[in-house]
XYZ file of C-alpha atoms in Angstrom:
579
model
C -114.450 -77.840 51.763
C -112.269 -74.856 50.694
C -112.676 -71.776 52.846
C -113.554 -69.682 49.764
C -116.812 -71.558 49.316
C -117.514 -72.755 52.870
C -118.288 -69.269 54.166
C -120.558 -68.410 51.261
C -122.478 -71.656 51.618
C -122.988 -71.089 55.339
C -124.141 -67.523 54.807
C -126.577 -68.382 52.043
C -128.737 -70.415 54.442
C -132.135 -69.081 55.512
C -133.475 -67.237 58.548
C -131.089 -66.361 61.331
C -133.674 -65.848 64.048
C -132.977 -68.060 67.060
C -136.437 -67.918 68.625
C -139.856 -66.414 67.928
C -140.666 -62.982 69.241
C -142.673 -62.746 72.428
C -145.817 -60.698 72.720
C -145.517 -58.887 76.033
C -142.145 -58.790 77.762
C -141.734 -59.752 81.376
C -140.909 -57.234 84.115
C -137.195 -57.415 84.928
C -137.622 -54.956 87.789
C -139.959 -57.335 89.580
C -137.741 -60.351 88.964
C -134.733 -58.543 90.394
C -136.741 -57.527 93.444
C -137.625 -61.183 94.045
C -133.978 -62.181 93.790
C -133.049 -59.541 96.379
C -135.605 -60.965 98.835
C -134.090 -64.443 98.684
C -131.209 -63.545 101.007
C -133.172 -61.322 103.404
C -136.677 -62.809 103.621
C -137.103 -66.270 102.003
C -140.818 -66.628 102.939
C -141.582 -63.264 101.327
C -139.527 -64.257 98.310
C -141.546 -67.455 98.004
C -144.814 -65.520 98.151
C -143.565 -63.157 95.437
C -142.494 -66.086 93.240
C -145.941 -67.662 93.555
C -147.574 -64.333 92.663
C -145.217 -63.787 89.708
C -145.977 -67.217 88.276
C -149.668 -66.229 88.145
C -149.026 -62.755 86.714
C -148.642 -62.284 82.923
C -146.768 -59.028 83.584
C -144.009 -61.050 85.254
C -143.715 -64.043 82.946
C -144.832 -62.351 79.747
C -147.732 -62.908 77.356
C -147.409 -65.545 76.023
C -145.220 -66.864 78.865
C -141.476 -66.626 78.393
C -140.402 -70.199 79.110
C -136.932 -69.215 80.275
C -138.299 -66.826 82.896
C -140.915 -69.381 83.965
C -138.243 -72.047 84.435
C -136.093 -69.664 86.482
C -139.051 -68.869 88.736
C -140.013 -72.523 89.145
C -136.447 -73.431 90.055
C -136.226 -70.622 92.593
C -139.553 -71.753 94.079
C -138.265 -75.302 94.508
C -135.019 -74.071 96.097
C -136.892 -71.800 98.510
C -139.284 -74.530 99.611
C -136.344 -76.825 100.226
C -134.511 -74.084 102.132
C -137.588 -73.474 104.291
C -137.777 -77.161 105.173
C -141.044 -77.996 103.460
C -139.715 -81.227 101.995
C -142.941 -82.555 100.509
C -143.829 -79.243 98.838
C -140.238 -78.945 97.598
C -140.479 -82.402 96.039
C -143.688 -81.356 94.257
C -141.978 -78.167 93.070
C -138.937 -79.986 91.670
C -141.279 -82.412 89.932
C -143.221 -79.507 88.400
C -139.976 -77.909 87.245
C -138.880 -81.194 85.658
C -142.156 -81.543 83.765
C -141.874 -77.973 82.480
C -138.275 -78.574 81.420
C -139.392 -81.679 79.560
C -142.173 -79.690 77.870
C -139.843 -76.858 76.816
C -136.900 -79.068 75.879
C -137.476 -78.480 72.184
C -137.034 -74.714 72.554
C -134.610 -74.341 75.458
C -132.699 -77.615 75.593
C -132.847 -77.935 79.414
C -132.333 -81.461 80.734
C -135.223 -82.410 83.085
C -133.450 -85.459 84.529
C -131.544 -83.676 87.369
C -134.801 -82.045 88.541
C -136.610 -85.391 88.465
C -133.783 -86.910 90.515
C -133.999 -84.075 93.048
C -137.754 -84.584 93.348
C -137.331 -88.329 93.834
C -134.775 -87.824 96.591
C -137.061 -85.399 98.445
C -140.116 -87.645 98.062
C -138.072 -90.467 99.559
C -136.983 -88.292 102.505
C -140.610 -87.322 103.133
C -141.626 -90.996 103.186
C -143.420 -90.989 99.824
C -141.403 -93.821 98.268
C -144.159 -94.644 95.791
C -144.088 -91.111 94.382
C -140.304 -91.212 94.327
C -140.527 -94.359 92.224
C -143.023 -92.714 89.870
C -140.771 -89.700 89.381
C -137.832 -92.009 88.701
C -139.873 -93.658 85.934
C -140.382 -90.183 84.425
C -136.652 -89.481 84.649
C -135.857 -92.753 82.856
C -138.393 -91.920 80.144
C -136.816 -88.477 79.661
C -133.303 -89.929 79.465
C -134.378 -92.790 77.196
C -135.891 -90.252 74.802
C -132.403 -88.924 74.096
C -131.212 -92.320 72.877
C -128.223 -92.228 75.211
C -127.249 -95.406 77.030
C -124.542 -94.195 79.352
C -123.841 -93.677 83.026
C -126.900 -91.469 83.646
C -129.347 -94.156 82.539
C -127.409 -96.733 84.533
C -127.699 -94.575 87.686
C -131.418 -94.033 87.140
C -132.133 -97.755 86.872
C -130.033 -98.424 89.976
C -132.129 -95.888 91.901
C -135.356 -97.329 90.490
C -134.284 -100.785 91.678
C -133.541 -99.483 95.159
C -136.870 -97.636 95.406
C -138.795 -100.629 94.088
C -137.184 -102.851 96.718
C -137.972 -100.284 99.446
C -141.641 -100.161 98.467
C -141.944 -103.918 97.935
C -142.688 -103.552 94.235
C -141.084 -106.820 93.151
C -142.318 -106.616 89.567
C -140.590 -103.265 88.972
C -137.510 -104.466 90.869
C -137.229 -107.580 88.699
C -137.523 -105.520 85.521
C -134.862 -103.074 86.742
C -132.487 -105.939 87.630
C -132.893 -107.493 84.200
C -132.224 -104.203 82.446
C -129.175 -103.498 84.605
C -127.724 -106.891 83.779
C -128.087 -106.227 80.073
C -126.940 -102.653 80.044
C -123.635 -101.826 78.518
C -122.826 -98.330 79.691
C -120.090 -96.818 77.507
C -118.543 -93.542 78.554
C -120.000 -90.439 76.947
C -116.835 -89.304 75.251
C -116.638 -86.977 72.313
C -116.353 -89.043 69.143
C -114.701 -87.979 65.898
C -115.836 -91.096 64.041
C -119.008 -89.665 62.603
C -120.319 -89.039 59.130
C -120.161 -85.421 58.047
C -117.559 -82.841 58.908
C -116.846 -80.005 61.246
C -114.218 -77.353 61.863
C -112.547 -77.074 65.289
C -112.043 -73.510 66.511
C -109.570 -72.931 69.335
C -110.907 -70.101 71.486
C -108.392 -68.620 73.901
C -110.112 -67.535 77.085
C -109.657 -65.631 80.312
C -112.242 -66.036 83.052
C -112.738 -65.214 86.688
C -115.445 -67.836 87.039
C -114.885 -70.483 89.699
C -114.522 -74.090 88.600
C -117.352 -76.528 89.256
C -115.156 -79.602 89.710
C -116.632 -81.224 86.606
C -114.351 -82.349 83.786
C -117.067 -81.789 81.198
C -115.972 -78.755 79.094
C -119.560 -77.497 78.972
C -119.823 -77.546 82.769
C -116.200 -76.754 83.703
C -116.896 -73.249 85.020
C -119.750 -72.011 87.212
C -121.494 -68.688 87.713
C -119.582 -68.089 90.949
C -116.680 -65.676 91.226
C -113.080 -66.866 91.519
C -110.270 -64.976 93.256
C -108.257 -64.491 90.077
C -108.282 -64.862 86.324
C -107.681 -68.273 84.810
C -106.369 -68.617 81.264
C -106.797 -71.467 78.807
C -108.050 -72.730 75.471
C -111.486 -74.189 74.795
C -111.920 -76.038 71.504
C -115.329 -75.483 69.923
C -116.575 -77.416 66.893
C -118.542 -75.769 64.080
C -120.411 -78.214 61.804
C -120.089 -77.897 58.030
C -123.888 -77.604 57.993
C -123.756 -74.498 60.217
C -126.146 -71.645 59.415
C -124.638 -68.220 59.976
C -125.812 -66.512 63.162
C -127.031 -69.703 64.840
C -125.642 -71.762 67.685
C -126.809 -75.255 66.753
C -127.550 -77.481 69.740
C -128.901 -81.041 70.015
C -132.684 -81.416 69.973
C -134.541 -84.616 70.679
C -137.380 -83.167 68.643
C -135.146 -83.253 65.565
C -134.263 -86.893 66.353
C -130.814 -85.723 67.471
C -130.310 -88.077 70.376
C -126.778 -87.103 71.304
C -124.362 -84.235 70.675
C -122.643 -84.541 67.311
C -119.859 -82.264 66.008
C -121.180 -82.787 62.487
C -124.519 -81.186 63.459
C -123.951 -79.046 66.559
C -121.679 -76.373 67.960
C -120.024 -78.155 70.867
C -117.293 -77.647 73.425
C -114.946 -80.490 72.575
C -112.206 -79.889 75.123
C -110.948 -77.348 77.613
C -107.379 -76.816 78.752
C -106.522 -74.338 81.521
C -102.906 -73.190 81.379
C -100.435 -70.786 82.925
C -99.687 -67.404 81.370
C -96.418 -68.457 79.712
C -98.039 -71.425 77.977
C -101.126 -69.371 77.070
C -99.240 -66.567 75.372
C -96.743 -68.975 73.842
C -99.586 -70.860 72.153
C -101.130 -67.580 71.039
C -97.877 -66.380 69.482
C -97.592 -69.627 67.533
C -101.045 -68.940 66.047
C -99.496 -65.943 64.291
C -96.369 -67.720 63.083
C -96.127 -67.103 59.337
C -99.482 -65.300 59.215
C -99.749 -62.281 56.947
C -102.465 -60.750 59.116
C -102.104 -60.996 62.881
C -105.473 -59.970 64.299
C -107.055 -60.869 67.623
C -110.798 -60.670 68.199
C -111.824 -60.340 71.874
C -115.463 -61.090 72.735
C -116.997 -60.140 76.098
C -120.421 -61.694 76.663
C -123.462 -60.156 78.304
C -125.942 -60.760 81.119
C -127.502 -64.190 81.655
C -124.814 -66.195 79.827
C -122.907 -69.236 81.047
C -119.376 -70.121 79.989
C -120.528 -72.746 77.493
C -122.808 -70.414 75.548
C -120.259 -67.582 75.640
C -117.601 -69.879 74.145
C -120.035 -71.103 71.496
C -120.874 -67.506 70.580
C -117.212 -66.504 70.354
C -116.495 -69.425 68.020
C -119.645 -68.834 65.952
C -118.855 -65.149 65.435
C -115.281 -65.945 64.448
C -116.339 -68.643 62.003
C -119.102 -66.537 60.465
C -116.627 -63.728 59.909
C -114.262 -66.032 58.028
C -111.990 -67.139 60.882
C -109.555 -64.398 59.906
C -108.778 -63.390 63.499
C -107.724 -65.449 66.513
C -110.703 -65.498 68.929
C -110.342 -64.634 72.596
C -113.220 -64.911 75.072
C -113.344 -62.932 78.283
C -115.980 -64.619 80.457
C -117.067 -62.951 83.665
C -119.165 -64.810 86.292
C -122.734 -64.198 85.153
C -125.189 -66.326 87.150
C -127.023 -67.255 83.926
C -130.497 -66.538 85.276
C -132.990 -63.791 84.482
C -133.291 -63.009 88.202
C -129.556 -62.642 88.751
C -129.361 -59.121 87.332
C -128.177 -57.394 90.514
C -125.527 -59.987 91.329
C -124.361 -59.841 87.708
C -123.972 -56.058 87.934
C -121.686 -56.491 90.960
C -119.653 -59.277 89.386
C -119.105 -57.505 86.081
C -117.589 -54.411 87.702
C -115.012 -56.504 89.573
C -114.264 -58.329 86.339
C -113.712 -54.994 84.582
C -110.616 -54.396 86.698
C -109.280 -57.813 85.787
C -110.140 -57.238 82.134
C -107.956 -54.108 82.109
C -104.927 -56.150 83.190
C -105.740 -58.920 80.715
C -106.087 -56.506 77.771
C -102.740 -54.916 78.637
C -101.179 -58.395 78.681
C -102.778 -59.238 75.326
C -101.364 -56.126 73.714
C -97.895 -56.780 75.147
C -97.621 -60.577 74.936
C -99.951 -61.969 72.251
C -97.863 -61.258 69.168
C -100.883 -59.695 67.437
C -100.488 -56.547 65.391
C -104.160 -55.582 65.821
C -106.555 -56.339 68.664
C -110.289 -55.825 68.045
C -112.792 -55.906 70.922
C -116.570 -56.515 70.970
C -118.599 -56.271 74.183
C -122.256 -57.237 74.398
C -124.946 -55.994 76.784
C -123.813 -55.931 80.422
C -120.349 -57.054 79.331
C -119.943 -53.474 78.113
C -119.686 -52.406 81.748
C -116.566 -54.503 82.141
C -115.120 -53.080 78.929
C -115.881 -49.419 79.674
C -114.293 -49.782 83.119
C -111.258 -51.570 81.669
C -110.716 -49.045 78.899
C -111.063 -46.110 81.259
C -108.473 -47.633 83.594
C -106.115 -48.236 80.663
C -106.577 -44.712 79.288
C -105.954 -43.062 82.641
C -102.948 -45.278 83.369
C -101.442 -44.500 79.962
C -102.437 -40.821 80.153
C -103.847 -41.372 76.659
C -104.562 -38.417 74.397
C -106.017 -37.956 70.913
C -103.198 -38.394 68.431
C -101.482 -41.195 70.355
C -100.947 -44.421 68.382
C -104.097 -46.521 68.978
C -103.743 -49.537 71.240
C -106.699 -51.347 69.630
C -108.167 -51.588 66.161
C -111.976 -51.621 66.331
C -113.747 -51.365 69.691
C -117.463 -52.109 69.397
C -120.279 -52.045 71.923
C -123.371 -54.077 71.011
C -126.508 -53.111 72.957
C -124.446 -51.775 75.883
C -126.297 -51.897 79.184
C -124.537 -48.797 80.480
C -125.986 -45.469 81.591
C -126.050 -43.300 78.466
C -124.510 -40.163 80.016
C -121.846 -42.202 81.770
C -120.995 -43.999 78.524
C -120.503 -40.667 76.715
C -118.235 -39.312 79.438
C -116.170 -42.480 79.665
C -115.889 -42.760 75.870
C -114.286 -39.325 75.755
C -111.616 -40.638 78.116
C -110.814 -43.901 76.310
C -111.424 -42.740 72.719
C -107.647 -42.389 72.057
C -107.119 -46.116 72.679
C -108.809 -47.341 69.491
C -108.819 -46.650 65.792
C -112.610 -46.358 65.895
C -115.378 -46.723 68.492
C -118.779 -48.017 67.357
C -122.018 -48.178 69.330
C -124.717 -50.559 68.054
C -128.180 -49.913 69.478
C -131.843 -50.861 69.081
C -135.106 -49.206 70.084
C -136.752 -52.661 70.312
C -134.346 -54.039 72.901
C -136.541 -55.351 75.717
C -133.606 -56.116 78.014
C -132.409 -52.510 77.843
C -135.923 -51.092 78.222
C -136.257 -53.171 81.402
C -132.814 -52.087 82.554
C -133.798 -48.445 82.069
C -136.800 -48.966 84.347
C -134.578 -50.667 86.895
C -132.224 -47.658 86.859
C -134.842 -44.979 87.508
C -135.696 -44.328 83.848
C -132.122 -43.280 83.044
C -131.534 -44.010 79.326
C -129.200 -46.881 78.476
C -126.463 -46.381 75.889
C -127.684 -49.345 73.835
C -131.177 -47.987 73.225
C -131.859 -46.707 69.733
C -134.624 -44.599 68.285
C -135.098 -41.048 69.583
C -132.821 -41.584 72.592
C -129.846 -42.925 70.620
C -126.628 -41.286 71.737
C -124.668 -39.096 69.342
C -121.132 -38.089 70.208
C -118.016 -37.183 68.290
C -116.120 -39.842 70.241
C -117.962 -42.752 68.613
C -120.164 -43.768 65.692
C -123.740 -44.594 66.714
C -125.535 -47.169 64.560
C -129.229 -47.892 65.078
C -129.823 -51.572 64.313
C -133.529 -51.494 65.239
C -134.411 -53.039 61.871
C -132.673 -56.257 62.923
C -134.308 -56.606 66.357
C -136.443 -59.659 65.562
C -135.120 -62.348 67.867
C -136.815 -63.267 71.132
C -135.559 -60.363 73.214
C -134.264 -58.226 70.340
C -131.016 -58.353 72.265
C -128.777 -60.630 70.188
C -129.251 -58.943 66.839
C -125.533 -58.156 66.627
C -124.679 -61.821 66.088
C -127.937 -63.278 64.749
C -128.167 -61.350 61.498
C -125.545 -61.337 58.788
C -126.248 -57.649 58.203
C -124.678 -56.782 61.545
C -121.840 -59.196 60.781
C -121.288 -57.457 57.459
C -120.920 -54.100 59.164
C -118.517 -55.428 61.780
C -116.463 -57.251 59.164
C -116.214 -54.108 57.063
C -114.757 -52.328 60.081
C -112.251 -55.101 60.727
C -111.259 -55.103 57.078
C -110.923 -51.438 56.182
C -111.906 -49.194 59.131
C -114.493 -47.659 56.814
C -116.467 -44.659 58.174
C -120.251 -45.156 58.423
C -121.087 -42.941 55.425
C -119.432 -45.492 53.125
C -120.638 -48.672 54.811
C -123.305 -50.858 53.266
C -126.916 -50.265 54.316
C -126.285 -47.276 56.607
C -128.028 -43.929 56.182
C -127.543 -40.812 58.288
C -130.188 -39.368 60.588
C -130.187 -36.193 62.652
C -131.372 -36.369 66.261
C -131.484 -33.799 69.028
C -128.128 -35.191 70.167
C -126.502 -35.017 66.752
C -125.847 -37.215 63.740
C -126.400 -40.972 63.984
C -126.598 -43.830 61.489
C -129.461 -46.190 60.809
C -129.308 -49.631 59.227
C -132.029 -50.260 56.653
C -132.949 -53.730 55.533
C -133.055 -54.706 51.884
C -130.327 -52.314 50.747
C -127.157 -54.278 51.429
C -126.404 -57.759 49.969
C -125.185 -58.709 53.426
C -124.754 -62.468 53.064
C -122.727 -62.158 49.884
C -120.695 -59.268 51.277
C -119.764 -61.230 54.399
C -118.593 -64.145 52.256
C -116.507 -61.944 49.965
C -114.855 -60.049 52.816
C -114.160 -63.288 54.710
C -112.462 -64.853 51.718
C -110.613 -61.667 50.816
C -109.106 -61.629 54.294
C -108.278 -65.329 54.141
C -106.476 -64.843 50.828
C -104.954 -61.517 51.913
C -106.654 -59.788 48.974
C -106.517 -56.032 49.481
C -106.545 -54.075 46.224
C -109.718 -53.239 44.327
C -108.354 -55.023 41.256
C -107.817 -58.243 43.212
C -111.326 -57.990 44.646
C -112.787 -57.601 41.157
C -111.043 -60.812 40.132
C -112.215 -62.664 43.256
C -115.931 -61.795 43.152
C -116.892 -63.574 39.874
C -115.201 -66.781 41.051
C -117.336 -66.803 44.182
C -120.509 -65.294 42.734
C -120.980 -66.472 39.151
C -124.478 -64.960 39.049
C -123.927 -61.532 37.476
C -126.671 -59.756 39.430
C -125.251 -60.824 42.791
C -121.697 -60.029 41.741
C -122.726 -56.546 40.610
C -124.542 -55.889 43.884
C -121.514 -56.845 45.973
C -119.081 -54.882 43.796
C -121.260 -51.784 44.113
C -121.036 -52.075 47.919
C -117.283 -52.747 47.839
C -116.639 -49.816 45.484
C -118.324 -47.570 48.041
C -116.463 -49.130 50.970
C -113.069 -48.706 49.289
C -113.822 -45.307 47.761
C -111.515 -43.498 50.156
C -108.829 -46.176 50.126
């Protein structure tokens, strides 16, 4: 499908909300306190976990399934650590059942938890219960429709447990199934109906490797001693809906990952610096525009999801820039907030070196940077180091194009002071914020009520060093914390910046508002034809269309409906008014 129409088709799809809103948010402060107890007083931590699981203020009303799963997993780990094998087996079994129940929404695989429970039941002498749990694991794996090595292993364990307990009927059935099973390897297949687009995402990470060869599980949440560079190939299906990260769901009768339906990590290739930058330079060979887009993920993200997000954002914005992911070692758990705050600051120092290398070695003419949530701490540290090292001053040639902070989990006063230092490094600094951001509200409580830079509303920062944009109107996803990538309106604003460096007074959907801190900007829904604007800008950049006359010729070809074409041209006329 030609790029001119592919982007518009993707952006014309319906709702971009990833999950329903929750009623009452859980208490991050309490969850962090539990996590801190784990290392110092495991029995007390266990008591707090049990209390939190019974308390709506901890798990939310209705319960937030992700937080509940994190608590149940921690409970199982603590019981195992404390040597209560039987109780630990029960806890792992409970976790597995909850994972199976929430699989539709969260996609967690319950099989590893069932296997853990079975092993602990066996150690405690409850072979019959171990066998029962193994049956549940087989049922959960069979539901996916896969017939690979996992199912083979489960039946082998069922056979062994049946023989141990003298259950000859079950043993005979397991033997018969094992004899008939043909267990092909679970390799990524290109021979499928439907199409997809592979996106090569360059990455730098200081995550430690897991030892797995699976691209989705290649890196852990543990910290490595140094940065590792490489390329991860991510597939975007032709059926992709803008703002979403499509994943397999057994509830949609999607029994295995498919590149024609899901955003997947197809392959991963670590490489040395010379190979990395050589490959990057070849990406720009013959290109009229040589832009890099660096994405730095936030709190509670693993490497897989961060890579999927980087590819999704790049694709939704027309694939006009080469994507680069910087992935720091987040533990990917709601209770890992404190450890994440320590890890991200170390990573900020490494990010400073990496950004300097990108500017010097990538071959790009423009480098744009977007940091989300806690990832903004790494970026603010990195930019401050770069500015001080370069002795940067206003009027110096900018090192970066657009630098954007989406819901930054950074102390508001600190952000303002640091921004004044690194403002000379970029063409424009933009702060996106929301007054409905639960994660930042919780973070504020955790930091002694000190306002966070990413909070909107009456506490939204205003500073001459950056443009502040209140995106509260878009905060409709589960934690109101991913609005920057889940709504095409935010994409439209970011793409406008990439395209023309347009000031906020000429950007689509933004209106000015005076606060006690100064002038800020507020996005209002229903004003901007965001989906159409994103498609037009994406295709204009792909075709290197720059003049207003060329845009006027392009729009009718993509939007034959006069009303839509007029709406987009009105927005573009305003955007290009000062050009």
